[in-house]
């Protein structure tokens, strides 16, 4: 994974996430939209298999990088929670 | 609300479970990851020494590639990510040999692996029917890779989910129309009108035929947006438990990598 900040202002950011696809980006978008500081979160992939997705975030003034970082942490926590409950469930 | 997992069916190759209090994005992430982002071993390079069978070398190679091989995710890495830098070391490649002479059917179980942990997941996949005097001698190299590169590296097959159906009956006049209409035959007339009992609701396919056939609009069909009925199936490279855990771990790794890179900016 490589990141390329295409443009960034105080409350907006276009971020290209090289080597990723809908799997991560859809989760990221959903995690961003759950954040009260985020006004717009969306992403675009020109072609499903040859393009890299570009994430667009617009916040109410919070640093977009911080917001995306928090969203990524929330996904990690969700995965930990899922792995935890799944492992408990299959031990029965 | 914390996530909950309720296992409905579990065998070595397939699982059915309910995931509740999760977002649609998370459920879809797990599904997509198990189909395309869990790496597995598959035959990728074939050195053919002798092939006098009726199949072209290319067709034979394709058939070999599609045979699921048992994989240990801890022991192997995709070639591009290997520390050997593409030189193909034992951590990123496994060699299998096949040598057979007709007349007989050659099965996946006839592949002889150089690594005992890597075997054909099913012993009875037919590769080719050799006739009298026909011969196949080859070496097949298996590499690890991802399902989004080629379907032969897809560890999960038939992975999907549906939302938990919610069907309610109000002021039912017991006409029985919905009972006859339901394609899954899960509605029956109980003491208080039509009802669906117990786990039968899991069989509902949300077709809404019961609601459309009800003349007094007593039936409402909706879905729980936070609850998913998952069906997962593994091709045999992993047990289905490992597949689901690996899918969760893959997403976790991707997200934490993203967090790390943003941290270092």
Coordinates of C-alpha atoms in Angstrom, one line a residue:
Chain A
X1 CA 0.0 0.0 0.0
X2 CA 1.2 3.5 -0.9
X3 CA -0.5 6.8 -0.3
X4 CA -0.4 9.8 -2.5
X5 CA -2.0 13.1 -1.4
X6 CA -3.4 14.6 -4.6
X7 CA -4.5 17.8 -2.9
X8 CA -5.2 18.9 0.6
X9 CA -6.6 22.0 2.2
X10 CA -7.5 22.6 5.8
X11 CA -10.7 20.7 5.6
X12 CA -10.6 18.7 2.4
X13 CA -8.4 16.0 1.0
X14 CA -8.0 13.9 -2.1
X15 CA -6.0 10.8 -1.2
X16 CA -5.0 8.1 -3.7
X17 CA -4.6 4.7 -2.0
X18 CA -2.4 2.7 -4.3
X19 CA -2.9 -1.0 -4.4
X20 CA -6.2 -1.1 -2.6
X21 CA -9.7 -1.7 -3.8
X22 CA -13.4 -1.7 -2.7
X23 CA -12.7 -4.1 0.2
X24 CA -10.9 -1.5 2.2
X25 CA -12.3 1.7 0.7
X26 CA -15.9 0.9 1.2
X27 CA -15.2 0.1 4.9
X28 CA -13.2 3.3 5.2
X29 CA -15.9 5.4 3.7
X30 CA -18.5 3.9 6.0
X31 CA -16.2 4.5 9.0
X32 CA -15.6 8.1 7.9
X33 CA -19.3 8.7 7.6
X34 CA -19.9 7.5 11.1
X35 CA -17.5 10.3 12.3
X36 CA -19.4 13.5 13.3
X37 CA -16.5 15.7 12.1
X38 CA -16.9 14.4 8.5
X39 CA -19.2 16.1 6.1
X40 CA -18.4 14.3 2.9
X41 CA -16.6 11.0 2.4
X42 CA -16.6 9.2 -0.9
X43 CA -14.2 7.4 -3.2
X44 CA -13.9 6.8 -6.9
X45 CA -12.3 3.9 -8.8
X46 CA -12.2 4.6 -12.5
X47 CA -11.8 0.9 -13.4
X48 CA -12.4 -2.0 -11.1
X49 CA -9.1 -3.9 -11.8
X50 CA -6.6 -1.4 -13.2
X51 CA -7.3 1.8 -11.3
X52 CA -6.3 2.9 -7.8
X53 CA -9.1 4.4 -5.7
X54 CA -9.1 8.1 -4.8
X55 CA -10.7 8.9 -1.5
X56 CA -12.3 12.3 -1.0
X57 CA -12.9 13.6 2.6
X58 CA -14.4 17.0 3.6
X59 CA -14.6 17.8 7.3
X60 CA -16.0 20.6 9.4
X61 CA -12.5 21.9 9.9
X62 CA -10.7 19.0 11.5
X63 CA -7.5 17.8 9.9
X64 CA -8.5 15.3 7.2
X65 CA -5.5 13.1 7.8
X66 CA -6.4 12.8 11.5
X67 CA -9.9 11.8 10.5
X68 CA -8.8 9.1 8.1
X69 CA -6.4 7.8 10.7
X70 CA -9.1 7.5 13.2
X71 CA -11.3 5.7 10.7
X72 CA -8.5 3.2 10.0
X73 CA -8.2 2.6 13.7
X74 CA -11.9 2.0 14.0
X75 CA -11.7 -0.6 11.3
X76 CA -8.9 -2.3 13.2
X77 CA -11.0 -2.3 16.3
X78 CA -14.0 -3.7 14.4
X79 CA -11.8 -6.5 13.1
X80 CA -10.4 -7.3 16.6
X81 CA -14.0 -7.4 17.9
X82 CA -15.1 -9.7 15.1
X83 CA -12.1 -12.0 15.4
X84 CA -12.7 -12.1 19.2
X85 CA -16.3 -13.1 19.0
X86 CA -15.8 -15.4 16.1
X87 CA -13.0 -17.3 17.9
X88 CA -15.2 -17.6 21.0
X89 CA -18.1 -18.8 19.0
X90 CA -16.2 -21.6 17.2
X91 CA -14.6 -22.9 20.4
X92 CA -18.0 -24.3 21.5
Chain B
X1 CA -23.3 -2.4 20.7
X2 CA -20.8 -5.2 20.4
X3 CA -20.8 -7.6 17.5
X4 CA -22.2 -11.0 18.0
X5 CA -21.6 -14.3 16.2
X6 CA -24.0 -17.1 16.4
X7 CA -22.9 -20.3 14.6
X8 CA -25.7 -22.2 12.8
X9 CA -23.7 -24.9 11.0
X10 CA -20.1 -25.6 11.0
X11 CA -18.1 -28.3 9.2
X12 CA -14.6 -28.5 7.9
X13 CA -15.4 -26.9 4.5
X14 CA -18.5 -24.8 5.1
X15 CA -20.1 -22.6 7.8
X16 CA -23.3 -20.7 8.3
X17 CA -23.4 -18.1 11.0
X18 CA -25.3 -14.9 12.0
X19 CA -23.3 -11.8 12.5
X20 CA -25.2 -9.2 14.4
X21 CA -24.6 -5.5 15.3
X22 CA -22.2 -5.1 12.4
X23 CA -22.3 -2.6 9.6
X24 CA -23.1 -3.6 6.0
X25 CA -19.6 -2.3 5.0
X26 CA -18.0 -4.6 7.5
X27 CA -20.0 -7.7 6.4
X28 CA -19.2 -6.9 2.8
X29 CA -15.5 -6.4 3.7
X30 CA -15.4 -9.9 5.3
X31 CA -17.1 -11.4 2.2
X32 CA -14.8 -9.7 -0.3
X33 CA -11.7 -10.4 1.7
X34 CA -12.4 -14.1 1.9
X35 CA -13.0 -14.3 -1.8
X36 CA -10.1 -12.2 -3.0
X37 CA -7.6 -11.2 -0.3
X38 CA -6.8 -14.4 1.5
X39 CA -3.7 -15.8 -0.3
X40 CA -3.6 -19.5 -1.2
X41 CA -1.3 -21.9 -3.1
X42 CA -2.1 -23.0 -6.6
X43 CA 0.0 -24.5 -9.4
X44 CA 1.3 -21.6 -11.5
X45 CA 4.2 -22.9 -13.5
X46 CA 4.4 -26.3 -15.2
X47 CA 7.4 -27.9 -16.8
X48 CA 6.1 -30.5 -19.1
X49 CA 8.7 -33.3 -19.9
X50 CA 6.3 -35.6 -21.8
X51 CA 2.7 -35.2 -22.8
X52 CA 1.4 -37.6 -25.4
X53 CA -2.2 -37.2 -24.1
X54 CA -5.1 -35.7 -26.0
X55 CA -4.9 -32.4 -24.1
X56 CA -2.7 -29.5 -25.2
X57 CA 0.0 -28.6 -22.6
X58 CA -1.8 -25.3 -21.9
X59 CA -5.1 -27.0 -21.1
X60 CA -3.3 -29.5 -18.9
X61 CA -1.6 -26.6 -17.1
X62 CA -5.0 -24.8 -16.6
X63 CA -6.6 -27.9 -15.1
X64 CA -3.6 -28.4 -12.8
X65 CA -3.9 -24.8 -11.7
X66 CA -7.5 -25.1 -10.6
X67 CA -6.8 -28.0 -8.2
X68 CA -7.1 -26.6 -4.6
X69 CA -3.9 -27.3 -2.5
X70 CA -3.8 -27.4 1.3
X71 CA -2.1 -24.3 2.5
X72 CA -0.6 -23.1 5.7
X73 CA -0.8 -19.3 5.7
X74 CA 1.9 -19.0 8.3
X75 CA 4.5 -21.0 6.3
X76 CA 4.2 -19.4 2.8
X77 CA 4.2 -15.9 1.3
X78 CA 3.4 -14.6 -2.2
X79 CA 6.5 -14.5 -4.4
X80 CA 6.3 -10.7 -4.7
X81 CA 6.3 -10.3 -0.9
X82 CA 9.0 -12.9 -0.2
X83 CA 12.3 -11.9 1.2
X84 CA 14.1 -13.8 -1.5
X85 CA 13.1 -11.1 -3.9
X86 CA 11.5 -13.3 -6.6
X87 CA 14.3 -15.9 -6.7
X88 CA 11.7 -18.5 -5.5
X89 CA 12.8 -20.0 -2.2
X90 CA 11.0 -22.8 -0.3
X91 CA 8.9 -20.0 1.5
X92 CA 7.2 -19.0 -1.8
X93 CA 7.2 -22.1 -4.0
X94 CA 6.4 -25.8 -3.7
X95 CA 7.2 -28.3 -6.4
X96 CA 4.9 -31.2 -7.2
X97 CA 5.5 -33.9 -9.7
X98 CA 3.1 -36.0 -11.8
X99 CA 4.0 -39.1 -13.8
X100 CA 1.4 -41.3 -15.2
X101 CA 0.9 -43.8 -18.1
X102 CA -2.3 -45.0 -19.7
X103 CA -4.7 -46.6 -19.8
X104 CA -6.1 -44.9 -16.7
X105 CA -7.7 -41.8 -15.3
X106 CA -5.2 -39.4 -13.6
X107 CA -6.5 -37.8 -10.5
X108 CA -5.3 -34.9 -8.3
X109 CA -4.3 -37.5 -5.7
X110 CA -1.6 -38.7 -8.2
X111 CA 0.4 -35.4 -7.7
X112 CA 3.4 -36.1 -5.6
X113 CA 4.3 -33.1 -3.5
X114 CA 7.8 -32.2 -2.3
X115 CA 6.3 -30.7 0.9
X116 CA 4.0 -33.0 2.9
X117 CA 2.0 -30.0 4.2
X118 CA 1.0 -29.2 0.6
X119 CA -1.3 -31.8 -0.9
X120 CA -4.3 -31.7 -3.2
X121 CA -7.2 -30.8 -1.0
X122 CA -9.4 -33.4 -2.8
X123 CA -7.8 -36.6 -4.0
X124 CA -10.5 -37.3 -6.6
X125 CA -10.3 -34.3 -9.0
X126 CA -10.0 -35.9 -12.5
X127 CA -7.1 -34.3 -14.5
X128 CA -7.0 -36.4 -17.6
X129 CA -8.1 -39.7 -19.0
X130 CA -5.1 -41.4 -20.5
X131 CA -5.6 -44.1 -23.2
X132 CA -3.3 -47.0 -24.0
X133 CA 0.3 -45.8 -24.5
X134 CA -0.4 -42.2 -23.6
X135 CA 2.0 -40.6 -21.1
X136 CA 2.2 -37.5 -19.0
X137 CA 5.4 -36.5 -17.1
X138 CA 5.6 -33.1 -15.6
X139 CA 6.8 -30.9 -12.7
X140 CA 4.3 -28.4 -11.4
X141 CA 5.4 -25.4 -9.4
X142 CA 2.8 -23.9 -6.9
X143 CA 3.0 -20.3 -5.9
X144 CA 1.0 -18.4 -3.3
X145 CA -1.1 -15.5 -4.5
X146 CA -4.4 -13.7 -4.2
X147 CA -7.9 -14.5 -5.5
X148 CA -8.0 -11.1 -7.3
X149 CA -5.1 -12.2 -9.5
X150 CA -6.8 -15.4 -10.7
X151 CA -9.7 -17.6 -9.6
X152 CA -7.3 -20.5 -8.9
X153 CA -6.0 -18.5 -5.9
X154 CA -9.4 -18.0 -4.5
X155 CA -9.6 -19.7 -1.1
X156 CA -13.3 -18.9 -0.5
X157 CA -16.0 -20.2 -2.8
X158 CA -19.7 -19.4 -2.5
X159 CA -19.2 -16.8 0.2
X160 CA -22.2 -14.6 0.7
X161 CA -24.6 -13.1 3.1
X162 CA -28.2 -11.8 3.4
X163 CA -29.8 -9.5 5.9
X164 CA -31.8 -11.1 8.7
X165 CA -35.4 -11.1 7.5
X166 CA -38.2 -9.7 9.7
X167 CA -41.7 -10.8 8.8
X168 CA -44.6 -9.6 10.9
X169 CA -48.3 -10.5 10.8
X170 CA -50.9 -8.1 12.1
X171 CA -54.7 -8.6 12.2
X172 CA -54.4 -11.8 10.1
X173 CA -57.7 -13.2 8.9
X174 CA -56.3 -16.7 8.4
X175 CA -57.2 -16.8 4.7
X176 CA -54.1 -18.9 4.1
X177 CA -53.0 -17.2 0.9
X178 CA -49.5 -16.4 2.2
X179 CA -49.1 -20.0 3.4
X180 CA -49.7 -21.3 -0.1
X181 CA -47.7 -18.6 -1.8
X182 CA -44.4 -18.9 0.2
X183 CA -41.9 -20.7 -2.0
X184 CA -40.0 -21.9 1.1
X185 CA -43.1 -23.2 2.9
X186 CA -42.2 -21.6 6.2
X187 CA -45.5 -19.8 7.0
X188 CA -48.2 -21.8 8.8
X189 CA -51.4 -20.9 10.6
X190 CA -51.0 -20.8 14.3
X191 CA -53.3 -19.9 17.2
X192 CA -53.1 -16.2 16.4
X193 CA -53.2 -16.3 12.6
X194 CA -50.3 -16.8 10.2
X195 CA -46.8 -17.2 11.8
X196 CA -43.3 -18.3 11.1
X197 CA -41.9 -20.4 13.9
X198 CA -38.4 -20.7 15.3
X199 CA -35.4 -20.9 12.9
X200 CA -37.6 -21.1 9.8
X201 CA -37.2 -17.3 9.5
X202 CA -33.6 -18.0 8.4
X203 CA -35.0 -19.7 5.3
X204 CA -36.9 -16.6 4.2
X205 CA -35.5 -15.3 0.9
X206 CA -37.2 -11.8 1.3
X207 CA -39.2 -12.4 -1.9
X208 CA -42.2 -10.5 -0.4
X209 CA -44.7 -12.8 -2.2
X210 CA -46.5 -13.2 1.1
X211 CA -47.0 -9.5 1.5
X212 CA -48.1 -9.0 -2.1
X213 CA -50.7 -11.8 -2.0
X214 CA -52.2 -10.6 1.3
X215 CA -55.4 -8.7 0.5
X216 CA -55.7 -7.0 3.8
X217 CA -52.0 -6.0 4.0
X218 CA -51.5 -7.9 7.2
X219 CA -48.0 -9.0 6.3
X220 CA -44.9 -6.8 6.4
X221 CA -41.5 -8.0 5.2
X222 CA -38.4 -6.0 6.1
X223 CA -34.8 -6.7 7.0
X224 CA -32.5 -6.1 9.9
X225 CA -29.8 -3.8 8.5
X226 CA -27.4 -4.7 11.3
X227 CA -27.7 -8.5 11.2
X228 CA -26.4 -10.8 8.5
X229 CA -26.8 -14.5 7.8
X230 CA -23.4 -15.6 6.3
X231 CA -22.7 -18.6 4.2
X232 CA -19.1 -19.3 3.8
X233 CA -17.4 -22.2 1.9
X234 CA -13.7 -23.0 1.6
X235 CA -12.2 -24.7 -1.4
X236 CA -10.2 -26.9 0.9
X237 CA -7.0 -24.9 1.1
X238 CA -8.0 -23.9 4.6
X239 CA -10.7 -25.0 7.0
X240 CA -13.5 -22.6 6.8
X241 CA -12.7 -21.3 10.4
X242 CA -9.2 -20.4 9.2
X243 CA -10.6 -18.8 6.1
X244 CA -12.9 -16.5 8.1
X245 CA -10.1 -15.7 10.6
X246 CA -7.7 -15.0 7.8
X247 CA -10.2 -12.7 6.1
X248 CA -10.6 -10.7 9.3
X249 CA -6.9 -10.6 9.8
X250 CA -6.3 -9.4 6.2
X251 CA -8.7 -6.4 6.6
X252 CA -7.1 -5.6 10.0
X253 CA -3.6 -5.6 8.4
X254 CA -4.7 -3.4 5.6
X255 CA -6.3 -0.9 7.9
X256 CA -3.4 -0.8 10.4
X257 CA -1.0 -0.3 7.5
X258 CA -3.0 2.7 6.3
X259 CA -3.0 4.1 9.9
X260 CA 0.8 3.6 10.1
X261 CA 1.5 5.3 6.8
X262 CA -0.7 8.3 7.8
X263 CA 1.1 8.4 11.1
X264 CA 4.4 8.7 9.4
X265 CA 3.3 11.6 7.0

